[in-house]
């Protein structure tokens, strides 16, 4: 019996994230009881994110490279609350995307629109960071 048609039974493209090497991130992601929730303020956006302090800070600083206003991370809900009602509800969902940040991972607990926006900004920020590094390398 050939055993090669296992792929046919799973048509969904389930993406398995790479293993998280940062234990602090992993435990933060597993333990979504609110203690580890951080709030990323990026321009006008307020997005709940989860991960260890180090990697949330790294994530924020990379996203911040694309920001025109200010970037900040706070560990309590902002005074004005989260403005996007979908994001408020999204906090209680499971199955949020996890973005690899160096050897850690940060979960984005936002609505789909804001998830996509934040992931975009992060990748843009990584490009910017690369260009900065590259220009430093070549300008000796
Ligand atoms: Zn981490
Ligand atoms: Zn939203």
mmCIF file of C-alpha atoms and ligand atoms in Angstrom:
data_model
loop_
_atom_site.group_PDB
_atom_site.id
_atom_site.type_symbol
_atom_site.label_atom_id
_atom_site.label_comp_id
_atom_site.label_asym_id
_atom_site.label_seq_id
_atom_site.Cartn_x
_atom_site.Cartn_y
_atom_site.Cartn_z
ATOM 1 C CA UNK A 1 0.000 0.000 0.000
ATOM 2 C CA UNK A 2 1.412 3.376 -0.915
ATOM 3 C CA UNK A 3 1.333 5.807 1.961
ATOM 4 C CA UNK A 4 1.740 8.928 -0.147
ATOM 5 C CA UNK A 5 -1.788 10.325 -0.204
ATOM 6 C CA UNK A 6 -1.813 11.704 3.316
ATOM 7 C CA UNK A 7 -1.763 15.189 1.802
ATOM 8 C CA UNK A 8 -5.148 14.667 0.165
ATOM 9 C CA UNK A 9 -6.912 14.334 3.464
ATOM 10 C CA UNK A 10 -5.681 17.724 4.703
ATOM 11 C CA UNK A 11 -6.492 20.308 2.044
ATOM 12 C CA UNK A 12 -6.242 23.259 4.416
ATOM 13 C CA UNK A 13 -2.950 25.002 4.383
ATOM 14 C CA UNK A 14 -2.260 24.810 8.041
ATOM 15 C CA UNK A 15 0.900 26.664 8.752
ATOM 16 C CA UNK A 16 2.889 25.275 11.568
ATOM 17 C CA UNK A 17 4.934 28.029 13.066
ATOM 18 C CA UNK A 18 8.585 27.242 13.592
ATOM 19 C CA UNK A 19 9.395 26.080 17.094
ATOM 20 C CA UNK A 20 9.809 28.953 19.484
ATOM 21 C CA UNK A 21 13.255 28.969 20.997
ATOM 22 C CA UNK A 22 12.473 31.579 23.578
ATOM 23 C CA UNK A 23 10.883 29.884 26.567
ATOM 24 C CA UNK A 24 9.568 33.133 27.945
ATOM 25 C CA UNK A 25 7.681 33.831 24.724
ATOM 26 C CA UNK A 26 6.333 30.330 24.596
ATOM 27 C CA UNK A 27 4.975 30.410 28.097
ATOM 28 C CA UNK A 28 3.504 33.841 27.493
ATOM 29 C CA UNK A 29 1.740 32.537 24.404
ATOM 30 C CA UNK A 30 0.382 29.467 26.151
ATOM 31 C CA UNK A 31 -0.752 31.289 29.201
ATOM 32 C CA UNK A 32 -3.251 33.773 27.852
ATOM 33 C CA UNK A 33 -4.789 34.815 31.102
ATOM 34 C CA UNK A 34 -4.110 38.472 30.601
ATOM 35 C CA UNK A 35 -1.063 38.776 32.815
ATOM 36 C CA UNK A 36 1.308 38.698 29.914
ATOM 37 C CA UNK A 37 -0.703 40.896 27.588
ATOM 38 C CA UNK A 38 1.038 44.003 26.344
ATOM 39 C CA UNK A 39 -0.361 46.810 24.277
ATOM 40 C CA UNK A 40 1.552 48.110 21.346
ATOM 41 C CA UNK A 41 0.872 51.723 20.517
ATOM 42 C CA UNK A 42 1.887 52.400 16.954
ATOM 43 C CA UNK A 43 0.820 55.692 15.456
ATOM 44 C CA UNK A 44 -2.946 55.692 16.041
ATOM 45 C CA UNK A 45 -3.158 51.937 16.506
ATOM 46 C CA UNK A 46 -3.489 50.135 19.798
ATOM 47 C CA UNK A 47 -2.914 46.439 19.382
ATOM 48 C CA UNK A 48 -2.820 43.808 22.121
ATOM 49 C CA UNK A 49 0.226 41.600 21.715
ATOM 50 C CA UNK A 50 1.600 38.733 23.733
ATOM 51 C CA UNK A 51 5.177 37.547 24.134
ATOM 52 C CA UNK A 52 8.050 38.022 26.541
ATOM 53 C CA UNK A 53 9.152 41.561 27.339
ATOM 54 C CA UNK A 54 12.306 41.307 25.259
ATOM 55 C CA UNK A 55 10.652 40.151 22.099
ATOM 56 C CA UNK A 56 7.615 42.399 22.408
ATOM 57 C CA UNK A 57 10.037 45.309 22.761
ATOM 58 C CA UNK A 58 12.012 44.117 19.750
ATOM 59 C CA UNK A 59 8.813 43.689 17.747
ATOM 60 C CA UNK A 60 7.693 47.175 18.708
ATOM 61 C CA UNK A 61 11.000 48.757 17.792
ATOM 62 C CA UNK A 62 11.001 47.099 14.366
ATOM 63 C CA UNK A 63 7.410 48.200 13.741
ATOM 64 C CA UNK A 64 8.394 51.617 15.037
ATOM 65 C CA UNK A 65 10.805 52.060 12.123
ATOM 66 C CA UNK A 66 7.726 52.532 9.941
ATOM 67 C CA UNK A 67 5.900 54.791 12.365
ATOM 68 C CA UNK A 68 5.318 58.444 11.692
ATOM 69 C CA UNK A 69 4.088 59.180 15.160
ATOM 70 C CA UNK A 70 5.138 57.373 18.300
ATOM 71 C CA UNK A 71 5.648 53.774 19.266
ATOM 72 C CA UNK A 72 5.289 52.529 22.773
ATOM 73 C CA UNK A 73 4.594 49.347 24.660
ATOM 74 C CA UNK A 74 2.536 49.410 27.810
ATOM 75 C CA UNK A 75 1.515 46.540 30.049
ATOM 76 C CA UNK A 76 -1.989 47.720 30.853
ATOM 77 C CA UNK A 77 -4.886 48.778 28.676
ATOM 78 C CA UNK A 78 -4.466 52.360 27.514
ATOM 79 C CA UNK A 79 -6.557 55.045 29.159
ATOM 80 C CA UNK A 80 -8.776 55.434 26.106
ATOM 81 C CA UNK A 81 -9.159 51.679 25.705
ATOM 82 C CA UNK A 82 -8.764 49.904 22.411
ATOM 83 C CA UNK A 83 -10.575 51.959 19.835
ATOM 84 C CA UNK A 84 -11.299 49.189 17.374
ATOM 85 C CA UNK A 85 -14.289 47.142 18.594
ATOM 86 C CA UNK A 86 -13.198 44.128 16.555
ATOM 87 C CA UNK A 87 -9.820 44.174 18.260
ATOM 88 C CA UNK A 88 -11.498 44.252 21.651
ATOM 89 C CA UNK A 89 -13.383 41.080 20.812
ATOM 90 C CA UNK A 90 -10.382 39.477 19.155
ATOM 91 C CA UNK A 91 -8.599 39.352 22.483
ATOM 92 C CA UNK A 92 -10.817 36.495 23.518
ATOM 93 C CA UNK A 93 -10.407 34.431 20.386
ATOM 94 C CA UNK A 94 -7.831 31.742 20.000
ATOM 95 C CA UNK A 95 -5.716 30.977 16.987
ATOM 96 C CA UNK A 96 -4.004 34.283 16.454
ATOM 97 C CA UNK A 97 -1.055 34.551 14.154
ATOM 98 C CA UNK A 98 2.324 34.385 15.725
ATOM 99 C CA UNK A 99 5.106 36.441 14.233
ATOM 100 C CA UNK A 100 8.653 35.214 14.567
ATOM 101 C CA UNK A 101 10.828 37.845 16.148
ATOM 102 C CA UNK A 102 14.443 36.718 16.162
ATOM 103 C CA UNK A 103 14.432 33.550 18.271
ATOM 104 C CA UNK A 104 11.122 34.370 19.905
ATOM 105 C CA UNK A 105 7.563 34.855 18.799
ATOM 106 C CA UNK A 106 4.920 37.454 19.409
ATOM 107 C CA UNK A 107 1.200 36.799 19.105
ATOM 108 C CA UNK A 108 -1.030 39.535 17.721
ATOM 109 C CA UNK A 109 -4.421 39.546 19.416
ATOM 110 C CA UNK A 110 -6.142 41.898 17.015
ATOM 111 C CA UNK A 111 -8.867 41.776 14.400
ATOM 112 C CA UNK A 112 -7.873 40.557 10.953
ATOM 113 C CA UNK A 113 -7.433 44.031 9.521
ATOM 114 C CA UNK A 114 -5.126 45.160 12.247
ATOM 115 C CA UNK A 115 -3.265 41.866 12.352
ATOM 116 C CA UNK A 116 -2.536 42.250 8.665
ATOM 117 C CA UNK A 117 -1.531 45.865 9.106
ATOM 118 C CA UNK A 118 0.813 45.084 11.956
ATOM 119 C CA UNK A 119 2.412 42.142 10.152
ATOM 120 C CA UNK A 120 2.925 44.409 7.136
ATOM 121 C CA UNK A 121 4.504 47.086 9.246
ATOM 122 C CA UNK A 122 6.763 44.537 10.890
ATOM 123 C CA UNK A 123 8.026 43.259 7.549
ATOM 124 C CA UNK A 124 8.460 46.799 6.303
ATOM 125 C CA UNK A 125 10.392 47.574 9.444
ATOM 126 C CA UNK A 126 12.622 44.542 8.924
ATOM 127 C CA UNK A 127 13.391 45.751 5.395
ATOM 128 C CA UNK A 128 14.216 49.199 6.712
ATOM 129 C CA UNK A 129 16.431 47.666 9.366
ATOM 130 C CA UNK A 130 18.221 45.594 6.736
ATOM 131 C CA UNK A 131 18.816 48.612 4.564
ATOM 132 C CA UNK A 132 20.192 50.524 7.509
ATOM 133 C CA UNK A 133 22.530 47.670 8.355
ATOM 134 C CA UNK A 134 23.548 47.243 4.740
ATOM 135 C CA UNK A 135 24.318 50.926 4.309
ATOM 136 C CA UNK A 136 26.441 50.838 7.435
ATOM 137 C CA UNK A 137 28.315 47.839 6.062
ATOM 138 C CA UNK A 138 29.086 49.444 2.727
ATOM 139 C CA UNK A 139 29.972 52.899 4.001
ATOM 140 C CA UNK A 140 33.282 52.045 5.583
HETATM 141 ZN ZN1 LIG B 1 10.947 35.952 24.004
HETATM 142 ZN ZN1 LIG B 2 -8.997 46.105 14.845
#
